[in-house]
Amino acid sequence: MDFDIKTNEKGNLSIGGADAVELSEKYDTPLYVIDEEKIRENYKRVYGAFSAQYKDFKIFYACKANTNLAVMRILEQEGSGIDAVSPGEIYTALLAGFEPERVLYTGNNATDKELKFAVDSGVIINLDSVSALHRLTKICNPNEVKISFRINPKVGAGHHEHCITGGYLSKFGIMEEEAVEVYQRAANMGYNIVGIHTHIGSGILDPEPFMLAVETLMDVAGRVHQETNIDLEFIDFGGGLGIPYTLEDSKLDIETFSREITDLYKSKLNEYDLGKPTMCIEPGRYIVGDASILLTRVNTIKQSYRKFAGVDAGFNTLLRPSMYGSYHHIVAVNKPDAKNTQTIDIAGNICESGDLFARDRPMPEIEEGDILAIFNAGAYAFSMSSQYNSRPKTMEVLVNNGKSEVIRERETFADVLAKQNVPVRLLK
Ligand SMILES: *Cc1c(COP(=O)(O)O)cnc(C)c1O
């Protein structure tokens, strides 16, 4: 098993030194609990591994995984940059204290208004299409704007079809065959061209497709440099570094992974005489995924044609199991080490039959009132949550050294309705 399940002296699940049973009593459920130290450790592990091999190395944390401002502050303190995929994420990053030059805007199908927002924010703009380049040119002074291009290197990878962002079927990036021409065109327009980028998918535990993408991107960067004379300041391989979700998954061996990538990187820099550009990656999941658990209370045990444990969270709170069929490990927080004695379906409280956290899950005896912890709830969890079924979004607390602080309050019914307007003629 490649992730930690820590218990304290009471035998309860412990996270960041805090007792999960006590947290659920203090704050109620559902509740996201985020472990600050874990985020810092994860960041330092990747940063340390890569920068030991190649000094000029940068991480752009892909903040769509988790945009909580406290999480962003932690990563700002660690020295990270931000990969932002929307104007809202640019806004969040700047509010969290990241200087514009530490923010890379990787939009897709961006509108002119969104491009203008990025220009006015002063961030680096990573273009996803030739269309965006031409539209950008109408709304900015090219020599005042730093740009890069996202390349689709024909390879893709990921834990689910929906998470593959490279390859022939992918909507992302420009074709590698058109890269030289597009870079030349942008140079002729007078842009400050600073980089080249790719991102092939998410949840990658097998280094092979990632290596292939690195190799292809380096070959494209080499051709661009040799045929256009553009000096690239950074080469960005995107995110996608996976984490173990099931008990059988093994951890990405970050030492080997970073060594293989940097070795290839350095040899390609030499081959194409590319100088010494900054090497960048954009992990999201790897930094925050295993730093959080979702606590949810069992409110109903029901023997129907199958046995169900009904809980007070649903796919409005954590979408991944319903959306991707993802496995999330689940334990009872008052007895995380208890032996499994049954298989049971763990169902949410949303009116959809797809609202299941687990089907036929081996579990110990659980009773109504028990609190369950759903693991690996730090990435694409709160950030994908919704108010479906008019359920207010849930609360987030940050734990550090056994202390907990609320970093997002629980929404109220009034919050759910806050932006609605009823025309006067319809009022009662
Ligand atoms: C989503 C995304 C990432 C991060 O993906 P992870 O799998 O969370 O590491 C990185 N770069 C871009 C452009 C993305 O869209």
Coordinates of C-alpha atoms and ligand atoms in Angstrom, one line a residue:
M1 CA 0.0 0.0 0.0
D2 CA 1.5 3.3 -1.1
F3 CA -0.4 5.9 0.9
D4 CA -0.5 6.7 4.6
I5 CA -3.4 5.9 6.9
K6 CA -2.3 7.3 10.2
T7 CA -4.0 6.5 13.5
N8 CA -3.6 8.2 16.9
E9 CA -3.5 6.7 20.4
K10 CA -7.3 6.5 20.5
G11 CA -7.2 4.4 17.4
N12 CA -8.9 7.1 15.4
L13 CA -7.8 8.4 12.0
S14 CA -5.3 11.2 12.3
I15 CA -4.6 13.9 9.6
G16 CA -2.0 16.6 10.1
G17 CA -1.9 15.7 13.8
A18 CA -5.6 16.2 14.2
D19 CA -8.2 13.6 15.2
A20 CA -10.7 13.1 12.3
V21 CA -13.5 12.1 14.7
E22 CA -13.0 15.4 16.7
L23 CA -12.9 17.4 13.4
S24 CA -16.2 15.9 12.3
E25 CA -17.8 16.8 15.7
K26 CA -16.4 20.3 15.8
Y27 CA -17.2 21.3 12.2
D28 CA -20.0 18.8 11.1
T29 CA -19.9 17.0 7.8
P30 CA -19.4 16.8 4.9
L31 CA -16.0 18.4 5.5
Y32 CA -12.8 18.7 3.5
V33 CA -9.7 18.5 5.7
I34 CA -6.5 19.7 4.1
D35 CA -3.1 18.8 5.6
E36 CA -0.7 21.8 5.1
E37 CA 2.5 19.9 5.8
K38 CA 1.6 17.3 3.2
I39 CA 1.3 20.0 0.5
R40 CA 4.6 21.4 1.4
E41 CA 6.2 17.9 1.5
N42 CA 4.8 17.1 -2.0
Y43 CA 6.0 20.4 -3.4
K44 CA 9.5 20.0 -1.9
R45 CA 9.7 16.4 -3.1
V46 CA 9.1 17.2 -6.8
Y47 CA 11.0 20.5 -6.7
G48 CA 14.0 18.9 -4.9
A49 CA 14.1 15.9 -7.3
F50 CA 14.1 18.0 -10.5
S51 CA 16.2 20.9 -9.4
A52 CA 18.9 18.5 -8.1
Q53 CA 19.3 17.3 -11.8
Y54 CA 18.8 20.7 -13.5
K55 CA 19.2 23.9 -11.5
D56 CA 17.0 26.2 -13.6
F57 CA 13.8 24.4 -12.8
K58 CA 10.3 25.9 -12.1
I59 CA 7.0 24.5 -11.0
F60 CA 3.8 26.0 -12.2
Y61 CA 1.2 24.5 -9.8
A62 CA -1.9 23.8 -11.9
C63 CA -4.4 25.5 -9.6
K64 CA -7.5 24.0 -11.2
A65 CA -6.8 21.0 -8.9
N66 CA -7.5 23.2 -5.8
T67 CA -7.9 26.9 -5.9
N68 CA -8.5 27.5 -2.2
L69 CA -6.6 30.7 -1.3
A70 CA -4.9 29.2 1.7
V71 CA -3.6 26.4 -0.5
M72 CA -2.4 28.9 -3.0
R73 CA -0.7 30.9 -0.2
I74 CA 1.1 27.8 0.9
L75 CA 2.4 27.2 -2.6
E76 CA 3.3 30.9 -3.0
Q77 CA 5.4 30.6 0.1
E78 CA 7.1 27.5 -1.3
G79 CA 8.1 29.5 -4.4
S80 CA 5.8 27.9 -6.9
G81 CA 4.4 29.6 -10.0
I82 CA 0.8 29.0 -11.2
D83 CA -0.7 27.5 -14.3
A84 CA -4.1 29.2 -14.7
V85 CA -6.6 27.9 -17.2
S86 CA -9.2 30.7 -17.0
P87 CA -9.4 34.4 -16.1
G88 CA -10.9 33.4 -12.8
E89 CA -7.8 31.4 -12.0
I90 CA -5.6 34.4 -13.0
Y91 CA -7.6 36.6 -10.7
T92 CA -7.3 34.1 -7.9
A93 CA -3.5 33.7 -8.4
L94 CA -2.9 37.4 -8.3
L95 CA -5.1 37.8 -5.2
A96 CA -3.1 35.0 -3.6
G97 CA 0.1 37.1 -4.1
F98 CA 1.7 35.6 -7.2
E99 CA 3.4 38.2 -9.3
P100 CA 2.1 38.2 -12.9
E101 CA 5.4 36.8 -14.2
R102 CA 4.9 33.7 -12.0
V103 CA 1.6 33.0 -13.7
L104 CA 1.2 31.1 -17.0
Y105 CA -2.3 31.4 -18.6
T106 CA -3.1 28.3 -20.5
G107 CA -6.5 29.0 -21.9
N108 CA -8.4 27.0 -24.4
N109 CA -11.0 28.4 -26.7
A110 CA -10.4 31.7 -25.0
T111 CA -12.6 34.6 -26.0
D112 CA -11.2 38.0 -27.0
K113 CA -12.3 39.3 -23.7
E114 CA -10.5 36.6 -21.8
L115 CA -7.3 37.2 -23.8
K116 CA -7.6 40.9 -23.0
F117 CA -8.0 40.1 -19.3
A118 CA -4.8 38.0 -19.5
V119 CA -2.9 40.8 -21.3
D120 CA -4.1 43.4 -18.8
S121 CA -3.0 41.2 -15.9
G122 CA 0.5 41.0 -17.3
V123 CA 0.7 37.2 -17.1
I124 CA 2.5 34.9 -19.7
I125 CA 0.0 33.8 -22.3
N126 CA 0.2 30.2 -23.5
L127 CA -1.7 30.1 -26.8
D128 CA -3.7 27.1 -27.8
S129 CA -4.6 27.9 -31.4
V130 CA -3.6 30.1 -34.4
S131 CA -7.0 31.7 -34.0
A132 CA -6.0 32.9 -30.5
L133 CA -2.7 34.4 -31.8
H134 CA -4.5 36.4 -34.5
R135 CA -7.3 37.6 -32.1
L136 CA -4.7 38.5 -29.5
T137 CA -2.8 40.6 -32.0
K138 CA -5.9 42.8 -32.5
I139 CA -6.1 43.6 -28.8
C140 CA -2.6 44.1 -27.6
N141 CA 0.8 45.5 -28.5
P142 CA 2.7 42.3 -29.4
N143 CA 6.1 43.4 -28.1
E144 CA 4.6 44.0 -24.6
V145 CA 3.2 40.5 -24.3
K146 CA 5.0 37.4 -23.4
I147 CA 3.7 34.3 -25.2
S148 CA 4.3 30.6 -25.6
F149 CA 2.4 28.0 -27.6
R150 CA 0.9 24.7 -26.4
I151 CA 1.9 21.9 -28.7
N152 CA 0.0 18.7 -29.2
P153 CA 2.7 16.1 -29.5
K154 CA 0.4 13.4 -30.8
V155 CA 0.8 11.3 -27.6
G156 CA -1.7 11.4 -24.9
A157 CA -2.1 9.6 -21.5
G158 CA -4.2 9.6 -18.5
H159 CA -6.3 7.6 -16.0
H160 CA -9.5 8.1 -18.0
E161 CA -10.4 8.9 -21.6
H162 CA -11.7 12.3 -20.5
C163 CA -8.3 13.2 -19.0
I164 CA -6.2 12.6 -22.1
T165 CA -5.2 16.0 -23.5
G166 CA -2.7 15.1 -26.2
G167 CA -3.1 13.0 -29.4
Y168 CA -5.1 13.0 -32.6
L169 CA -8.5 13.3 -30.8
S170 CA -7.6 16.1 -28.4
K171 CA -8.9 19.6 -28.7
F172 CA -5.8 21.1 -27.1
G173 CA -2.8 22.8 -28.6
I174 CA -1.4 23.3 -32.0
M175 CA -0.1 20.5 -34.3
E176 CA 3.6 19.9 -34.0
E177 CA 3.8 20.1 -37.8
E178 CA 2.7 23.7 -37.8
A179 CA 4.9 24.8 -34.9
V180 CA 7.8 26.3 -36.9
E181 CA 5.4 28.3 -39.1
V182 CA 3.4 29.6 -36.1
Y183 CA 6.4 30.6 -34.1
Q184 CA 7.8 32.4 -37.2
R185 CA 4.5 34.2 -37.7
A186 CA 4.4 35.3 -34.0
A187 CA 8.0 36.5 -34.2
N188 CA 7.2 38.5 -37.4
M189 CA 4.3 40.1 -35.5
G190 CA 6.7 41.3 -32.9
Y191 CA 5.8 39.1 -30.0
N192 CA 8.1 38.5 -27.0
I193 CA 8.2 34.7 -27.5
V194 CA 9.4 33.1 -24.3
G195 CA 8.4 29.4 -24.3
I196 CA 7.0 26.2 -25.5
H197 CA 4.6 24.0 -23.7
T198 CA 2.7 20.7 -23.7
H199 CA 0.4 18.9 -21.4
I200 CA -0.6 15.4 -22.4
G201 CA -3.0 14.2 -19.7
S202 CA -3.7 13.6 -16.1
G203 CA -3.1 10.8 -13.6
I204 CA 0.0 9.3 -15.2
L205 CA 1.8 6.7 -13.2
D206 CA 3.7 5.2 -16.2
P207 CA 6.6 7.5 -17.2
E208 CA 6.7 6.1 -20.7
P209 CA 4.1 8.3 -22.5
F210 CA 5.4 11.3 -20.6
M211 CA 8.9 10.6 -21.8
L212 CA 7.6 10.3 -25.4
A213 CA 6.0 13.7 -25.0
V214 CA 9.2 15.2 -23.6
E215 CA 11.1 13.9 -26.5
T216 CA 8.6 15.2 -29.1
L217 CA 8.4 18.6 -27.5
M218 CA 12.2 18.9 -27.4
D219 CA 12.4 17.9 -31.1
V220 CA 9.8 20.6 -31.9
A221 CA 11.6 23.1 -29.7
G222 CA 14.8 22.2 -31.5
R223 CA 13.3 22.7 -35.0
V224 CA 11.7 26.0 -33.9
H225 CA 15.0 27.3 -32.6
Q226 CA 17.0 26.2 -35.6
E227 CA 14.6 27.4 -38.3
T228 CA 13.5 30.7 -36.7
N229 CA 16.4 31.6 -34.4
I230 CA 14.0 32.2 -31.5
D231 CA 15.7 31.7 -28.1
L232 CA 13.3 29.9 -25.8
E233 CA 13.4 31.0 -22.2
F234 CA 11.4 28.1 -20.9
I235 CA 10.3 24.6 -22.0
D236 CA 7.3 23.3 -20.1
F237 CA 6.2 19.7 -20.0
G238 CA 2.9 20.2 -18.3
G239 CA 1.4 18.2 -15.4
G240 CA -0.2 14.9 -15.2
L241 CA 2.0 13.2 -12.5
G242 CA -0.3 10.6 -10.9
I243 CA -0.8 9.5 -7.4
P244 CA -1.9 6.1 -6.0
Y245 CA -5.6 6.0 -5.5
T246 CA -6.1 2.2 -5.1
L247 CA -4.2 0.1 -2.6
E248 CA -2.5 -1.6 -5.6
D249 CA -1.3 1.5 -7.3
S250 CA 2.3 2.3 -6.6
K251 CA 3.8 5.7 -6.2
L252 CA 5.5 7.4 -9.1
D253 CA 9.3 7.0 -8.4
I254 CA 10.0 10.7 -8.6
E255 CA 13.8 10.3 -8.4
T256 CA 13.9 8.1 -11.4
F257 CA 11.2 10.0 -13.2
S258 CA 13.0 13.3 -12.8
R259 CA 16.4 11.8 -13.7
E260 CA 15.1 10.3 -16.9
I261 CA 13.4 13.5 -18.0
T262 CA 16.3 15.8 -17.2
D263 CA 18.8 13.5 -18.9
L264 CA 16.7 13.5 -22.0
Y265 CA 16.2 17.3 -21.6
K266 CA 19.9 18.0 -21.4
S267 CA 20.9 15.8 -24.3
K268 CA 18.2 17.4 -26.5
L269 CA 19.4 20.9 -25.4
N270 CA 22.9 19.9 -26.6
E271 CA 21.6 18.2 -29.8
Y272 CA 19.8 21.4 -30.9
D273 CA 22.0 24.0 -29.3
L274 CA 19.1 25.3 -27.4
G275 CA 21.1 27.0 -24.6
K276 CA 19.9 26.6 -21.0
P277 CA 16.2 27.4 -20.9
T278 CA 14.2 27.0 -17.7
M279 CA 12.7 23.5 -17.4
C280 CA 9.1 23.7 -16.2
I281 CA 6.4 21.2 -15.1
E282 CA 2.8 21.9 -14.0
P283 CA 1.7 19.3 -11.4
G284 CA -1.7 19.8 -9.9
R285 CA -2.9 16.5 -8.5
Y286 CA 0.6 15.4 -7.4
I287 CA 0.9 18.5 -5.1
V288 CA -2.5 18.5 -3.4
G289 CA -4.3 15.2 -4.2
D290 CA -3.2 13.1 -1.2
A291 CA -3.2 16.1 1.1
S292 CA -6.9 16.0 1.8
I293 CA -9.6 13.8 3.0
L294 CA -13.4 14.2 2.8
L295 CA -15.3 13.4 6.0
T296 CA -18.9 12.2 5.5
R297 CA -21.4 10.8 7.9
V298 CA -23.3 7.5 7.4
N299 CA -26.9 8.5 7.9
T300 CA -28.7 5.4 6.5
I301 CA -27.9 1.7 6.4
K302 CA -30.3 0.1 4.1
Q303 CA -30.8 -3.5 3.0
S304 CA -32.5 -3.3 -0.4
Y305 CA -31.7 -5.7 -3.2
R306 CA -28.2 -4.7 -2.3
K307 CA -26.8 -3.3 0.9
F308 CA -26.2 0.4 1.0
A309 CA -24.5 2.8 3.3
G310 CA -26.0 6.2 2.6
V311 CA -23.8 9.2 3.4
D312 CA -24.3 13.0 3.7
A313 CA -22.0 13.9 0.7
G314 CA -22.6 13.2 -2.9
F315 CA -21.3 13.9 -6.4
N316 CA -22.0 17.5 -5.8
T317 CA -19.2 17.3 -3.1
L318 CA -16.8 14.9 -4.8
L319 CA -17.5 14.2 -8.5
R320 CA -14.6 11.9 -9.5
P321 CA -16.2 8.5 -8.7
S322 CA -19.4 9.4 -10.7
M323 CA -17.6 11.2 -13.5
Y324 CA -14.6 9.0 -14.1
G325 CA -15.5 5.8 -12.2
S326 CA -12.5 6.7 -9.9
Y327 CA -11.6 4.6 -6.9
H328 CA -11.2 6.5 -3.7
H329 CA -10.2 4.6 -0.6
I330 CA -12.6 4.8 2.2
V331 CA -12.2 4.0 5.9
A332 CA -14.3 4.5 9.0
V333 CA -12.5 7.2 11.0
N334 CA -13.1 5.6 14.4
K335 CA -11.7 2.2 13.3
P336 CA -9.4 2.7 10.2
D337 CA -7.6 -0.5 10.9
A338 CA -10.7 -2.7 11.4
K339 CA -11.0 -5.9 9.4
N340 CA -13.3 -6.0 6.4
T341 CA -16.4 -8.2 7.0
Q342 CA -18.7 -7.3 4.2
T343 CA -19.0 -5.7 0.8
I344 CA -21.3 -2.7 0.6
D345 CA -22.3 0.1 -1.8
I346 CA -21.5 3.6 -0.4
A347 CA -24.0 6.0 -1.9
G348 CA -24.3 9.7 -1.8
N349 CA -27.4 11.9 -1.1
I350 CA -28.0 13.2 -4.6
C351 CA -31.1 12.2 -6.6
E352 CA -29.2 10.3 -9.3
S353 CA -28.5 6.6 -9.4
G354 CA -25.0 7.3 -10.5
D355 CA -24.3 9.0 -7.2
L356 CA -22.1 6.3 -5.7
F357 CA -18.7 6.6 -4.0
A358 CA -18.2 2.9 -4.2
R359 CA -19.8 -0.3 -5.4
D360 CA -19.2 -3.6 -3.6
R361 CA -16.6 -2.1 -1.4
P362 CA -15.0 -4.4 1.2
M363 CA -15.7 -2.6 4.5
P364 CA -15.8 -3.5 8.2
E365 CA -19.1 -3.3 10.0
I366 CA -20.4 0.3 9.8
E367 CA -23.3 1.8 11.6
E368 CA -25.5 4.9 11.2
G369 CA -23.7 7.8 12.7
D370 CA -20.2 6.5 11.8
I371 CA -17.9 9.0 10.0
L372 CA -16.2 7.8 6.8
A373 CA -13.0 9.3 5.4
I374 CA -12.7 9.4 1.6
F375 CA -9.0 9.6 0.8
N376 CA -7.2 11.6 -1.9
A377 CA -9.8 14.3 -1.9
G378 CA -7.4 17.2 -2.4
A379 CA -7.4 17.5 -6.2
Y380 CA -10.4 17.9 -8.5
A381 CA -12.6 17.5 -5.5
F382 CA -13.9 20.8 -4.1
S383 CA -12.9 22.5 -7.3
M384 CA -15.3 20.3 -9.3
S385 CA -18.1 20.6 -6.7
S386 CA -21.5 22.1 -7.4
Q387 CA -24.7 23.1 -5.8
Y388 CA -26.7 20.4 -7.6
N389 CA -29.9 19.5 -5.8
S390 CA -29.7 23.0 -4.1
R391 CA -27.1 21.7 -1.7
P392 CA -24.8 24.4 -0.3
K393 CA -21.1 23.8 -1.0
T394 CA -19.2 22.3 1.9
M395 CA -16.6 23.5 4.3
E396 CA -12.8 23.3 4.1
V397 CA -10.5 23.3 7.0
L398 CA -6.7 23.4 7.0
V399 CA -4.8 21.3 9.6
N400 CA -1.3 21.8 10.7
N401 CA 0.4 20.4 13.8
G402 CA -2.9 19.2 15.2
K403 CA -4.5 22.6 14.9
S404 CA -7.4 23.3 12.5
E405 CA -8.6 26.5 10.8
V406 CA -11.6 27.1 8.7
I407 CA -10.4 28.2 5.2
R408 CA -13.8 28.1 3.6
E409 CA -17.1 28.4 5.4
R410 CA -20.0 26.2 4.7
E411 CA -22.5 27.8 2.3
T412 CA -26.0 28.5 3.3
F413 CA -29.3 28.2 1.4
A414 CA -29.1 31.9 0.9
D415 CA -25.7 31.6 -0.8
V416 CA -27.2 29.1 -3.2
L417 CA -29.9 31.6 -4.2
A418 CA -27.7 34.7 -3.9
K419 CA -27.5 35.6 -7.6
Q420 CA -31.1 34.9 -8.5
N421 CA -33.7 37.6 -9.4
V422 CA -37.4 37.1 -9.6
P423 CA -39.1 39.6 -12.0
V424 CA -41.4 41.9 -10.1
R425 CA -44.5 40.7 -12.0
L426 CA -43.9 37.2 -10.7
L427 CA -43.5 38.2 -7.0
K428 CA -46.1 36.9 -4.5
Ligands
LIG1 C1 -4.9 20.3 -15.6 C2 -3.6 20.8 -16.1 C3 -2.4 20.4 -15.5 C4 -2.4 19.6 -14.2 O1 -2.7 18.3 -14.4 P1 -2.5 17.3 -13.2 O2 -2.9 16.0 -13.7 O3 -3.4 17.8 -12.0 O4 -1.0 17.4 -12.8 C5 -1.3 21.0 -16.0 N1 -1.3 21.8 -17.1 C6 -2.4 22.1 -17.7 C7 -2.4 23.0 -18.9 C8 -3.6 21.6 -17.3 O5 -4.7 21.9 -18.0

